Coordinates of C-alpha atoms in Angstrom, one line a residue:
X156 CA 19.1 9.2 -76.2
X157 CA 17.2 12.0 -74.4
X158 CA 20.0 14.4 -74.4
X159 CA 17.9 17.5 -74.6
X160 CA 14.4 18.7 -74.4
X161 CA 13.5 20.7 -77.4
X162 CA 9.8 19.7 -77.5
X163 CA 8.9 21.9 -74.5
X164 CA 5.1 22.1 -74.0
X165 CA 4.2 21.6 -77.7
X166 CA 4.3 18.5 -79.8
X167 CA 7.7 18.0 -81.3
X168 CA 8.5 17.9 -84.9
X169 CA 11.4 17.1 -87.1
X170 CA 12.8 18.9 -90.0
X171 CA 14.5 17.8 -93.2
X172 CA 15.6 19.9 -96.2
X173 CA 15.1 18.5 -99.7
X174 CA 15.1 19.9 -103.1
X175 CA 11.5 20.4 -104.2
X176 CA 10.7 18.9 -107.6
X177 CA 9.6 21.3 -110.3
X178 CA 5.8 21.7 -110.7
X179 CA 4.0 20.2 -113.6
X180 CA 3.4 23.2 -116.0
X181 CA -0.1 21.8 -116.8
X182 CA -1.2 22.0 -113.1
X183 CA 1.1 24.7 -111.7
X184 CA -0.5 28.1 -110.8
X185 CA -0.5 30.6 -113.7
X186 CA 1.9 32.9 -111.8
X187 CA 5.0 31.6 -110.0
X188 CA 4.3 34.2 -107.3
X189 CA 0.7 33.0 -106.8
X190 CA 0.0 32.0 -103.3
X191 CA -1.0 28.4 -102.6
X192 CA -1.7 26.1 -99.7
X193 CA 0.3 23.0 -98.9
X194 CA -2.2 20.6 -100.4
X195 CA -2.5 22.7 -103.5
X196 CA 1.2 22.7 -104.0
X197 CA 1.5 19.0 -103.4
X198 CA -1.2 18.2 -105.9
X199 CA 0.9 20.0 -108.6
X200 CA 4.0 18.0 -107.9
X201 CA 5.2 14.7 -109.6
X202 CA 4.1 11.9 -107.2
X203 CA 6.4 9.3 -105.7
X204 CA 6.2 5.9 -107.3
X205 CA 5.3 3.5 -104.4
X206 CA 5.0 -0.2 -105.1
X207 CA 1.3 -0.9 -104.7
X208 CA 1.6 -3.9 -102.4
X209 CA 4.5 -2.8 -100.2
X210 CA 4.3 -3.2 -96.4
X211 CA 6.6 -0.5 -95.2
X212 CA 4.9 1.5 -92.4
X213 CA 3.5 4.9 -93.2
X214 CA 5.6 8.0 -92.6
X215 CA 4.4 10.2 -89.8
X216 CA 5.1 13.6 -88.3
X217 CA 5.1 15.0 -84.8
X218 CA 3.9 18.4 -83.9
X219 CA 1.5 21.1 -84.9
X220 CA -1.4 19.7 -86.9
X221 CA -1.5 20.0 -90.6
X222 CA -4.8 20.9 -92.3
X223 CA -7.1 18.0 -93.1
X224 CA -6.7 18.8 -96.8
X225 CA -2.9 18.5 -96.6
X226 CA -3.1 15.3 -94.6
X227 CA -5.5 13.7 -97.0
X228 CA -3.3 14.5 -100.0
X229 CA -0.3 13.2 -98.2
X230 CA -2.0 10.0 -97.3
X231 CA -3.3 9.6 -100.8
X232 CA -0.1 10.1 -102.7
X233 CA 2.9 10.7 -100.4
X234 CA 3.0 7.7 -98.1
X235 CA 2.0 9.4 -94.8
X236 CA -0.5 8.4 -92.1
X237 CA -3.3 10.6 -90.9
X238 CA -2.5 12.3 -87.6
X239 CA -5.8 12.3 -85.8
X240 CA -5.1 15.0 -83.3
X241 CA -2.5 16.5 -81.1
X242 CA -1.8 14.7 -77.8
X243 CA -4.6 12.3 -77.3
X244 CA -5.9 12.9 -73.8
X245 CA -9.3 12.7 -72.2
X246 CA -10.2 16.2 -73.4
X247 CA -9.1 15.5 -76.9
X248 CA -11.5 12.5 -77.1
X249 CA -14.5 14.9 -76.7
X250 CA -13.6 16.6 -80.0
X251 CA -14.1 13.4 -81.9
X252 CA -17.8 13.7 -80.9
X253 CA -18.1 17.2 -82.3
X254 CA -19.2 16.8 -86.0
X255 CA -17.7 20.2 -86.8
X256 CA -14.2 19.5 -85.5
X257 CA -11.1 18.7 -87.6
X258 CA -10.6 15.6 -85.5
X259 CA -14.1 14.4 -86.3
X260 CA -13.5 15.0 -90.0
X261 CA -10.2 13.2 -90.0
X262 CA -11.7 10.3 -88.1
X263 CA -14.5 10.0 -90.7
X264 CA -11.9 9.7 -93.5
X265 CA -10.0 7.0 -91.6
X266 CA -13.1 5.0 -90.9
X267 CA -14.1 5.2 -94.5
X268 CA -10.9 3.4 -95.7
X269 CA -8.4 2.5 -92.9
X270 CA -6.0 0.9 -95.4
X271 CA -5.8 4.0 -97.6
X272 CA -5.9 6.4 -94.6
X273 CA -4.1 4.7 -91.7
X274 CA -4.3 6.7 -88.5
X275 CA -1.5 7.7 -86.1
X276 CA -2.3 8.6 -82.5
X277 CA 0.1 10.7 -80.3
X278 CA 0.2 9.6 -76.7
X279 CA -0.9 11.9 -74.0
X280 CA 1.8 13.2 -71.7
X281 CA -0.4 13.4 -68.7
X282 CA 1.3 12.2 -65.5
X283 CA -0.2 11.5 -62.0
X284 CA -0.4 14.5 -59.7
X285 CA -1.8 14.6 -56.2
X286 CA -3.3 11.2 -56.8
X287 CA 0.2 9.7 -57.0
X288 CA 1.6 7.6 -54.2
X289 CA 3.7 9.9 -51.9
X290 CA 6.6 7.6 -52.6
X291 CA 6.6 8.8 -56.2
X292 CA 8.7 11.8 -55.2
X293 CA 12.3 12.3 -54.2
X294 CA 12.7 13.0 -50.4
X295 CA 15.5 14.3 -48.2
X296 CA 16.8 12.5 -45.1
X297 CA 14.0 14.1 -43.1
X298 CA 11.3 12.8 -45.3
X299 CA 10.5 16.1 -47.0
X300 CA 9.9 16.4 -50.7
X301 CA 12.8 17.8 -52.7
X302 CA 12.3 20.3 -55.6
X303 CA 14.4 20.8 -58.7
X304 CA 16.9 22.8 -56.8
X305 CA 17.4 20.0 -54.3
X306 CA 15.7 22.1 -51.7
X307 CA 13.3 20.6 -49.1
X308 CA 9.6 21.6 -49.3
X309 CA 6.9 21.4 -46.7
X310 CA 3.4 20.0 -47.3
X311 CA 1.5 16.7 -47.7
X312 CA 0.2 16.7 -51.3
X313 CA 2.6 17.1 -54.2
X314 CA 2.7 17.1 -57.9
X315 CA 5.3 17.8 -60.6
X316 CA 3.6 21.1 -61.2
X317 CA 4.3 22.1 -57.5
X318 CA 8.0 21.4 -58.0
X319 CA 8.3 17.8 -56.8
X320 CA 10.8 15.6 -58.6
X321 CA 10.0 12.0 -59.7
X322 CA 11.9 9.3 -57.8
X323 CA 13.4 6.3 -59.5
X324 CA 12.1 4.3 -56.4
X325 CA 8.5 5.3 -57.2
X326 CA 6.2 2.3 -57.0
X327 CA 5.0 0.7 -60.2
X328 CA 1.5 2.0 -59.5
X329 CA 2.7 5.5 -60.5
X330 CA 3.7 4.3 -63.9
X331 CA 0.6 2.2 -64.3
X332 CA -1.4 5.4 -63.8
X333 CA 0.6 7.1 -66.5
X334 CA -0.1 4.1 -68.8
X335 CA -3.8 4.4 -68.0
X336 CA -3.8 8.1 -69.0
X337 CA -2.3 7.2 -72.4
X338 CA -4.2 4.0 -73.1
X339 CA -7.8 4.9 -72.1
X340 CA -8.2 7.7 -74.6
X341 CA -7.1 5.3 -77.3
X342 CA -9.7 2.7 -76.1
X343 CA -12.3 5.5 -76.5
X344 CA -11.4 6.0 -80.1
X345 CA -11.6 2.3 -80.8
X346 CA -15.0 2.2 -79.2
X347 CA -16.1 4.9 -81.7
X348 CA -14.9 2.6 -84.5
X349 CA -11.8 4.7 -85.3
X350 CA -8.9 2.3 -85.9
X351 CA -5.4 3.2 -84.8
X352 CA -2.5 2.0 -87.0
X353 CA 0.6 3.7 -85.4
X354 CA 1.0 5.0 -81.9
X355 CA 3.7 7.6 -81.2
X356 CA 5.0 8.3 -77.8
X357 CA 7.0 11.5 -77.7
X358 CA 8.6 10.6 -74.3
X359 CA 10.4 13.4 -72.3
X360 CA 8.2 13.0 -69.2
X361 CA 8.5 11.1 -65.9
X362 CA 12.0 10.2 -64.7
X363 CA 14.6 12.6 -65.8
X364 CA 18.1 11.9 -67.0
X365 CA 20.9 11.4 -64.6
X366 CA 22.8 14.5 -65.8
X367 CA 20.1 16.7 -64.4
X368 CA 18.6 14.6 -61.6
X369 CA 21.6 13.2 -59.8
X370 CA 22.2 16.2 -57.5
X371 CA 18.6 15.8 -56.3
X372 CA 18.4 12.0 -56.2
X373 CA 21.6 11.6 -54.2
X374 CA 20.0 13.5 -51.3
X375 CA 17.4 10.7 -51.0
X376 CA 18.6 7.9 -48.6
X377 CA 16.3 5.4 -50.3
X378 CA 17.7 6.1 -53.7
X379 CA 21.3 6.1 -52.5
X380 CA 20.8 2.7 -50.8
X381 CA 19.3 1.3 -54.0
X382 CA 22.2 2.4 -56.1
X383 CA 24.7 0.9 -53.7
X384 CA 23.0 -2.5 -53.6
X385 CA 23.2 -5.2 -56.3
X386 CA 22.7 -5.3 -59.2
X387 CA 24.0 -1.7 -59.5
X388 CA 26.8 -1.8 -57.0
X389 CA 27.3 1.9 -57.0
X390 CA 26.8 2.5 -60.8
X391 CA 24.5 5.5 -61.0
X392 CA 24.4 5.3 -64.8
X393 CA 23.1 1.7 -64.9
X394 CA 20.7 2.5 -62.1
X395 CA 19.1 5.5 -63.8
X396 CA 18.9 3.8 -67.2
X397 CA 17.3 0.6 -65.8
X398 CA 14.8 2.5 -63.7
X399 CA 13.7 4.7 -66.6
X400 CA 13.4 1.8 -68.9
X401 CA 11.3 -0.2 -66.4
X402 CA 8.9 2.7 -65.8
X403 CA 8.4 3.1 -69.6
X404 CA 7.9 -0.7 -70.1
X405 CA 4.9 -0.5 -67.7
X406 CA 3.5 2.2 -69.9
X407 CA 4.3 0.2 -73.1
X408 CA 2.4 -2.8 -71.7
X409 CA -0.7 -0.6 -71.1
X410 CA -0.6 0.7 -74.7
X411 CA -0.1 -2.8 -76.1
X412 CA -3.2 -4.0 -74.3
X413 CA -5.2 -1.0 -75.4
X414 CA -4.2 -1.2 -79.1
X415 CA -3.4 -4.8 -79.9
X416 CA -4.0 -4.5 -83.6
X417 CA -1.5 -1.6 -84.1
X418 CA 1.2 -1.9 -86.8
X419 CA 3.7 0.0 -84.6
X420 CA 4.2 1.6 -81.2
X421 CA 7.2 3.9 -81.3
X422 CA 8.7 5.5 -78.3
X423 CA 11.0 8.6 -78.7
X424 CA 13.8 7.7 -78.3
X425 CA 14.7 4.1 -77.8
X426 CA 17.5 3.0 -80.0
X427 CA 21.0 1.5 -79.9
X428 CA 22.5 4.9 -79.1
X429 CA 23.8 7.2 -81.8
X430 CA 26.2 8.8 -79.3
X431 CA 27.1 5.7 -77.3
X432 CA 30.8 5.7 -76.4
X433 CA 31.1 9.3 -77.5
X434 CA 32.6 10.2 -74.1
X435 CA 32.6 9.0 -70.6
X436 CA 29.6 11.0 -69.5
X437 CA 27.2 10.2 -72.3
X438 CA 25.4 7.6 -70.2
X439 CA 24.3 10.4 -67.9
X440 CA 21.9 11.6 -70.7
X441 CA 19.6 8.8 -71.6
X442 CA 18.6 5.1 -71.2
X443 CA 21.1 2.6 -72.5
X444 CA 20.0 0.1 -75.2
X445 CA 20.7 -2.9 -72.9
X446 CA 17.9 -1.6 -70.6
X447 CA 15.5 0.2 -73.0
X448 CA 15.2 -2.5 -75.7
X449 CA 11.5 -3.4 -75.9
X450 CA 10.1 0.0 -74.9
X451 CA 9.4 0.6 -78.6
X452 CA 8.1 -2.2 -80.9
X453 CA 11.1 -1.3 -83.1
X454 CA 14.3 0.6 -82.4
X455 CA 13.9 4.4 -82.7
X456 CA 16.7 6.9 -82.7
X457 CA 16.8 10.7 -82.8
X458 CA 18.7 11.9 -85.9
X459 CA 18.6 15.7 -86.3
X460 CA 21.0 17.6 -88.6
X461 CA 23.5 19.7 -86.7
X462 CA 22.0 18.8 -83.3
X463 CA 24.6 17.0 -81.3
X464 CA 26.5 16.1 -84.5
X465 CA 28.8 17.6 -87.1
X466 CA 26.3 17.3 -90.0
X467 CA 27.4 15.2 -93.0
X468 CA 31.2 15.2 -92.4
X469 CA 33.5 15.2 -89.4
X470 CA 34.1 12.6 -86.7
X471 CA 30.5 12.8 -85.4
X472 CA 28.8 12.9 -88.7
X473 CA 25.2 11.7 -89.1
X474 CA 25.9 8.5 -90.9
X475 CA 28.6 7.3 -88.5
X476 CA 26.3 8.1 -85.6
X477 CA 23.4 6.2 -87.2
X478 CA 25.7 3.2 -87.8
X479 CA 26.8 3.5 -84.1
X480 CA 23.2 2.9 -83.1
X481 CA 22.5 0.3 -85.8
X482 CA 25.5 -1.8 -84.8
X483 CA 24.1 -2.2 -81.2
X484 CA 20.6 -2.9 -82.5
X485 CA 21.9 -5.6 -84.9
X486 CA 23.8 -7.2 -82.1
X487 CA 20.6 -7.8 -80.2
X488 CA 18.6 -9.1 -83.2
X489 CA 16.9 -5.8 -84.0
X490 CA 18.1 -5.0 -87.5
X491 CA 15.1 -2.7 -88.6
X492 CA 14.2 0.7 -87.2
X493 CA 11.7 3.6 -87.4
X494 CA 13.3 6.8 -86.5
X495 CA 12.7 10.5 -85.6
X496 CA 14.6 12.3 -88.3
X497 CA 15.2 16.0 -89.1
X498 CA 17.4 17.8 -91.6
X499 CA 17.6 20.8 -89.4
X500 CA 15.5 23.8 -88.5
X501 CA 16.5 27.4 -89.1
X502 CA 17.4 28.6 -85.6
X503 CA 17.9 32.0 -87.1
X504 CA 20.5 30.8 -89.6
X505 CA 19.1 28.4 -92.2
X506 CA 22.5 28.3 -94.1
X507 CA 24.2 26.9 -91.0
X508 CA 21.5 24.7 -89.6
X509 CA 19.4 23.4 -92.5
X510 CA 20.8 20.5 -94.5
X511 CA 21.5 20.7 -98.2
X512 CA 18.5 19.1 -99.9
X513 CA 20.3 16.6 -102.1
X514 CA 22.8 15.6 -99.4
X515 CA 20.0 14.9 -97.0
X516 CA 18.4 12.6 -99.6
X517 CA 21.7 10.7 -100.0
X518 CA 21.9 10.3 -96.2
X519 CA 18.3 9.0 -96.1
X520 CA 19.2 6.4 -98.8
X521 CA 22.0 5.2 -96.6
X522 CA 19.8 5.1 -93.6
X523 CA 17.2 2.9 -95.4
X524 CA 20.0 0.6 -96.6
X525 CA 21.1 0.4 -92.9
X526 CA 17.6 -0.9 -92.0
X527 CA 15.3 2.0 -91.6
X528 CA 11.8 1.1 -92.8
X529 CA 10.1 4.4 -92.0
X530 CA 10.4 7.6 -90.1
X531 CA 8.7 10.4 -88.2
X532 CA 9.3 13.5 -90.3
X533 CA 8.3 16.6 -88.3
X534 CA 9.5 20.2 -87.7
X535 CA 10.6 21.8 -84.4
X536 CA 10.0 25.4 -85.3
X537 CA 6.8 27.2 -86.0
X538 CA 7.2 28.7 -89.5
X539 CA 6.0 32.3 -90.2
X540 CA 2.2 32.2 -90.3
X541 CA 2.1 28.6 -89.1
X542 CA 1.7 25.4 -91.1
X543 CA -1.6 26.5 -92.8
X544 CA -0.2 29.7 -94.2
X545 CA -0.2 30.2 -97.9
X546 CA 3.2 30.6 -99.7
X547 CA 4.5 31.5 -103.2
X548 CA 4.1 28.5 -105.4
X549 CA 7.8 28.7 -106.4
X550 CA 9.0 28.9 -102.8
X551 CA 7.5 26.0 -100.7
X552 CA 8.4 26.1 -97.0
X553 CA 11.3 24.0 -95.6
X554 CA 9.0 21.7 -93.6
X555 CA 7.1 20.8 -96.7
X556 CA 10.2 20.2 -98.8
X557 CA 11.4 17.9 -96.2
X558 CA 8.3 15.8 -96.0
X559 CA 8.5 15.5 -99.8
X560 CA 12.1 14.3 -99.6
X561 CA 11.2 11.5 -97.3
X562 CA 8.3 10.5 -99.5
X563 CA 10.6 10.0 -102.5
X564 CA 13.1 7.9 -100.6
X565 CA 10.3 5.9 -98.9
X566 CA 8.8 5.2 -102.3
X567 CA 12.2 4.1 -103.7
X568 CA 12.8 1.5 -101.0
X569 CA 9.1 0.4 -101.0
X570 CA 10.1 -1.2 -104.4
X571 CA 13.0 -3.0 -102.9
X572 CA 11.5 -3.8 -99.5
X573 CA 12.5 -7.5 -99.7
X574 CA 16.2 -6.5 -99.8
X575 CA 15.7 -4.6 -96.5
X576 CA 13.4 -7.0 -94.6
X577 CA 15.0 -10.2 -95.9
X578 CA 18.6 -8.9 -96.0
X579 CA 21.4 -8.3 -93.6
X580 CA 23.6 -5.2 -93.4
X581 CA 27.2 -6.3 -94.0
X582 CA 29.7 -5.3 -91.3
X583 CA 32.6 -4.3 -93.6
X584 CA 36.2 -4.8 -92.8
X585 CA 36.6 -2.0 -90.3
X586 CA 35.7 -1.2 -86.7
X587 CA 33.5 1.7 -85.9
X588 CA 35.4 4.9 -85.2
X589 CA 33.4 5.8 -82.1
X590 CA 32.6 2.3 -80.8
X591 CA 35.7 0.2 -81.7
X592 CA 34.1 -2.9 -80.2
X593 CA 31.5 -2.8 -83.0
X594 CA 31.8 -3.3 -86.8
X595 CA 31.7 -0.1 -88.9
X596 CA 29.0 -1.5 -91.1
X597 CA 30.3 0.3 -94.2
X598 CA 33.0 -0.4 -96.8
X599 CA 36.1 1.7 -97.4
X600 CA 36.6 3.5 -100.7
X601 CA 39.9 5.2 -99.9
X602 CA 37.9 8.4 -99.5
X603 CA 36.5 9.3 -96.1
X604 CA 33.5 11.2 -97.5
X605 CA 32.5 8.6 -100.2
X606 CA 30.4 6.2 -98.1
X607 CA 29.3 2.8 -99.2
X608 CA 26.8 0.5 -97.4
X609 CA 25.7 -3.0 -98.5
X610 CA 23.0 -5.5 -97.6
X611 CA 22.9 -9.1 -98.7
X612 CA 19.6 -11.0 -99.1
X613 CA 19.6 -14.1 -97.0
X614 CA 18.1 -16.6 -99.6
X615 CA 19.5 -15.4 -102.9
X616 CA 22.9 -14.0 -104.1
X617 CA 21.5 -10.5 -104.3
X618 CA 22.8 -7.3 -102.7
X619 CA 21.5 -3.8 -102.1
X620 CA 24.3 -1.3 -102.3
X621 CA 24.3 2.5 -101.7
X622 CA 27.1 4.9 -102.5
X623 CA 26.9 8.5 -101.1
X624 CA 29.2 11.5 -101.6
X625 CA 28.6 13.0 -98.2
X626 CA 30.9 16.0 -98.9
X627 CA 28.7 17.3 -101.8
X628 CA 30.7 16.3 -104.9
X629 CA 29.7 13.5 -107.3
X630 CA 32.4 11.0 -108.3
X631 CA 33.2 7.4 -109.2
X632 CA 34.5 5.2 -106.4
X633 CA 35.9 1.7 -106.2
X634 CA 34.9 -0.6 -103.4
X635 CA 35.4 -4.3 -102.6
X636 CA 32.3 -6.2 -101.4
X637 CA 32.6 -9.8 -100.2
X638 CA 31.7 -12.4 -103.0
X639 CA 31.1 -9.6 -105.5
X640 CA 34.7 -8.4 -105.5
X641 CA 35.8 -5.0 -106.8
X642 CA 33.0 -2.7 -108.0
X643 CA 33.0 0.8 -109.5
X644 CA 30.1 2.8 -108.2
X645 CA 28.9 6.4 -108.7
X646 CA 28.8 8.1 -105.4
X647 CA 26.4 11.0 -105.8
X648 CA 25.4 13.8 -103.5
X649 CA 21.9 12.5 -103.6
X650 CA 23.1 8.9 -103.2
X651 CA 23.1 6.0 -105.7
X652 CA 21.3 2.8 -104.9
X653 CA 22.2 -0.4 -106.7
X654 CA 21.1 -4.0 -106.9
X655 CA 23.8 -6.5 -107.5
X656 CA 23.4 -10.2 -108.4
X657 CA 26.0 -12.9 -108.8
X658 CA 25.7 -15.9 -111.1
X659 CA 28.3 -18.1 -112.8
X660 CA 31.1 -15.9 -111.6
X661 CA 29.6 -12.7 -113.1
X662 CA 28.2 -9.7 -111.3
X663 CA 25.2 -7.8 -112.7
X664 CA 24.9 -4.3 -111.4
X665 CA 21.7 -2.3 -111.8
X666 CA 21.4 1.4 -110.8
X667 CA 17.9 1.6 -109.2
X668 CA 17.5 5.4 -108.8
X669 CA 18.9 7.2 -111.9
X670 CA 16.4 10.0 -111.3
X671 CA 18.5 11.2 -108.3
X672 CA 16.7 13.1 -105.6
X673 CA 13.2 12.3 -106.8
X674 CA 11.6 9.0 -107.4
X675 CA 8.5 9.2 -109.6
X676 CA 9.0 6.2 -111.8
X677 CA 10.6 2.7 -111.3
X678 CA 12.8 3.0 -114.3
X679 CA 16.3 1.6 -113.7
X680 CA 19.6 2.0 -115.4
X681 CA 20.9 -0.5 -117.9
X682 CA 22.4 -3.6 -116.3
X683 CA 26.2 -3.7 -116.2
X684 CA 27.6 -7.3 -116.4
X685 CA 31.2 -7.9 -115.3
X686 CA 33.3 -10.8 -114.0
X687 CA 33.6 -11.0 -110.2
X688 CA 37.0 -9.4 -109.6
X689 CA 38.3 -11.0 -106.4
X690 CA 41.9 -10.0 -106.9
X691 CA 43.7 -8.0 -104.3
X692 CA 44.4 -4.4 -105.2
X693 CA 48.1 -3.4 -105.1
X694 CA 48.7 -1.0 -102.2
X695 CA 49.9 2.4 -103.3
X696 CA 53.4 3.6 -102.5
X697 CA 52.5 7.2 -102.7
X698 CA 53.0 9.0 -99.4
X699 CA 54.4 6.0 -97.5
X700 CA 56.2 7.0 -94.4
X701 CA 57.5 3.5 -93.6
X702 CA 57.8 0.6 -96.1
X703 CA 59.3 -2.6 -94.7
X704 CA 59.9 -5.7 -96.8
X705 CA 61.5 -8.8 -95.2
X706 CA 63.6 -9.5 -98.3
X707 CA 65.4 -6.2 -98.4
X708 CA 67.1 -3.9 -95.9
X709 CA 67.3 -6.5 -93.0
X710 CA 70.4 -6.5 -90.8
X711 CA 70.7 -9.8 -89.0
X712 CA 73.4 -12.0 -87.4
X713 CA 74.3 -15.6 -88.2
X714 CA 71.4 -17.0 -86.1
X715 CA 68.9 -14.8 -87.9
X716 CA 68.3 -12.3 -85.1
X717 CA 67.5 -8.9 -86.6
X718 CA 69.1 -5.7 -85.2
X719 CA 67.9 -3.3 -87.8
X720 CA 65.3 -3.1 -90.7
X721 CA 65.6 -0.3 -93.2
X722 CA 62.5 1.2 -94.8
X723 CA 62.3 1.3 -98.6
X724 CA 60.3 4.5 -98.5
X725 CA 61.4 8.1 -98.5
X726 CA 62.9 9.2 -96.1
X727 CA 64.8 5.9 -95.4
X728 CA 63.8 5.4 -91.8
X729 CA 65.2 2.4 -89.9
X730 CA 63.7 0.4 -87.1
X731 CA 66.2 -1.1 -84.7
X732 CA 66.6 -3.2 -81.6
X733 CA 69.9 -2.8 -79.6
X734 CA 68.9 -5.4 -77.0
X735 CA 69.9 -8.8 -78.3
X736 CA 67.2 -10.6 -76.2
X737 CA 64.4 -8.5 -77.7
X738 CA 65.4 -9.0 -81.4
X739 CA 63.0 -10.8 -83.7
X740 CA 64.1 -13.6 -85.9
X741 CA 64.3 -13.6 -89.7
X742 CA 62.7 -16.7 -91.3
X743 CA 63.7 -17.5 -94.9
X744 CA 60.6 -19.4 -96.1
X745 CA 57.8 -18.0 -93.9
X746 CA 54.9 -17.1 -96.2
X747 CA 54.5 -18.7 -99.6
X748 CA 58.3 -19.0 -100.0
X749 CA 58.8 -15.4 -99.0
X750 CA 60.8 -14.3 -95.9
X751 CA 59.3 -12.7 -92.8
X752 CA 60.3 -11.6 -89.3
X753 CA 58.9 -13.6 -86.4
X754 CA 58.2 -11.7 -83.1
X755 CA 57.0 -13.4 -80.0
X756 CA 54.1 -11.4 -78.7
X757 CA 55.3 -8.4 -76.8
X758 CA 58.7 -9.9 -75.9
X759 CA 60.4 -8.9 -79.2
X760 CA 60.1 -5.7 -81.2
X761 CA 61.8 -3.1 -83.4
X762 CA 61.3 0.6 -83.1
X763 CA 62.2 3.9 -84.6
X764 CA 64.5 5.4 -82.0
X765 CA 64.3 9.0 -83.3
X766 CA 61.6 10.3 -85.6
X767 CA 62.7 13.4 -87.6
X768 CA 60.5 16.4 -86.7
X769 CA 58.9 16.8 -90.1
X770 CA 58.0 13.1 -90.1
X771 CA 56.5 13.4 -86.6
X772 CA 54.2 16.0 -87.8
X773 CA 53.2 13.8 -90.8
X774 CA 51.9 11.2 -88.4
X775 CA 49.2 13.5 -87.1
X776 CA 45.9 12.5 -88.7
X777 CA 44.7 9.4 -90.6
X778 CA 47.2 6.6 -91.1
X779 CA 46.8 3.7 -93.6
X780 CA 48.6 0.5 -92.6
X781 CA 49.1 -2.5 -94.8
X782 CA 50.3 -5.7 -93.1
X783 CA 50.9 -9.3 -94.2
X784 CA 51.2 -11.4 -91.0

């Protein structure tokens, strides 16, 4: 969702923090304090082990250009595409005709071997100005154009630069012009023999979000009438979301026509909604998936550490937010995604706003298990000296560490791509904490910060399972996966990825990433073979506040009507029903020869009439409930 605008006038970038691998002593600079460039540092590192024939899309970045040397090294060994230029507009195209420009040099590399050096193009953000239809702008009841303060302006020719505000009732011709400004420069590159593999659209132009625009739009009688009419019937949130999505789909069509042989067109941001259902007003701040689906070739969410989230733990933690979006995408038949990710930028306090390197890697492993097949890995803060500055060889900059982190995880999953593309994320037994109408898409471990996700391949009894210690402490966890039964996994800070197979009632579990945060070889752990344990685990009695069993503690009359039921736990609470008409009935042989209480919907019930104060306090927080019904 477009909840903010951190990109401003420059190309955006994301930011991840990952532990940099140690340099190879044979190739490292003689002095640890020696200054190196990014490409020199990368060449000294252990390279990620990609599967040679994998088809995952290349990683990309968004923002300030990296040097040609760095980009070439990243394309050669680290799984990245070549970013041809900044925003690709009409003026930018001219630089491709200058043999001395960086754009020309990068284009030559791409043309030489497009498969080895696939290119990514960043869409222009140019919008129509005076050439736009006058109906493009929001007007007051007197027909005057409104500015961003909802004040009327005089004049006959308007542009966004002069203060005019885009109207959701603008004719399609306006958005067709915007599509032309993005598509034509790409056609010019193709005419020059420069193939384009991935197209990135950074969004954040054109129609604004309802949270900012409504005070202006509601002064325009044409807009107000459109909101009141079917199909919106007064729903401003649906109206704004639908109009934004329709305007972007016109632009999408123009880019599709200009670059038909692309591998991906990705729009920022068009995903299931990481923050959907967070609160009643969240739909004021971006297009909803039910409208925006199809703007991107593939769902694409914004996932930035400590940016509208709690980080790795807490109610609005990164993984729960990701699964919130994924659940909506899966429901519409879009199980794979390519996302804008960032492990945080310093914002003056790196300790608070930059993710722990290993934990970020563990999160990424979960995201790939959830269906991510690639990402845009940028950085939204200009580092001291810029991206071409030299740095001590033993202290690589954050943005570079982050790009390396994504490379290692991307390489890991390139080797098990079939389990992503040909597998389904399993829903798990729970509902999502933020969107209770959706599955949680993870499996409980009895530990809120030990997270387990699982995918099952569609054609073979093979599973991809990831366990992550999101709180930062490695430990063993137990989890029950359908068909496989109870498994013991190592939940690591950096994540643990397993392949499980089932044959003849036996589970074979293989640890796929014993290296941890890096992935420089495809060596796996030794297979562990065990019988599929499908038995039910005994519920614990520790800490039980209420423990009711129908064969003990039941007070009933001759007809079986129950007036009281005493808990077996400590303290010995009792649930009662003084009203005879509302009492449930005790049934002797109800379940497998065991007794039970039968209650008719909401007409019969038992209740604790008075909860002791200390017990009342104990009910604040998480509650585990075991029920046989």
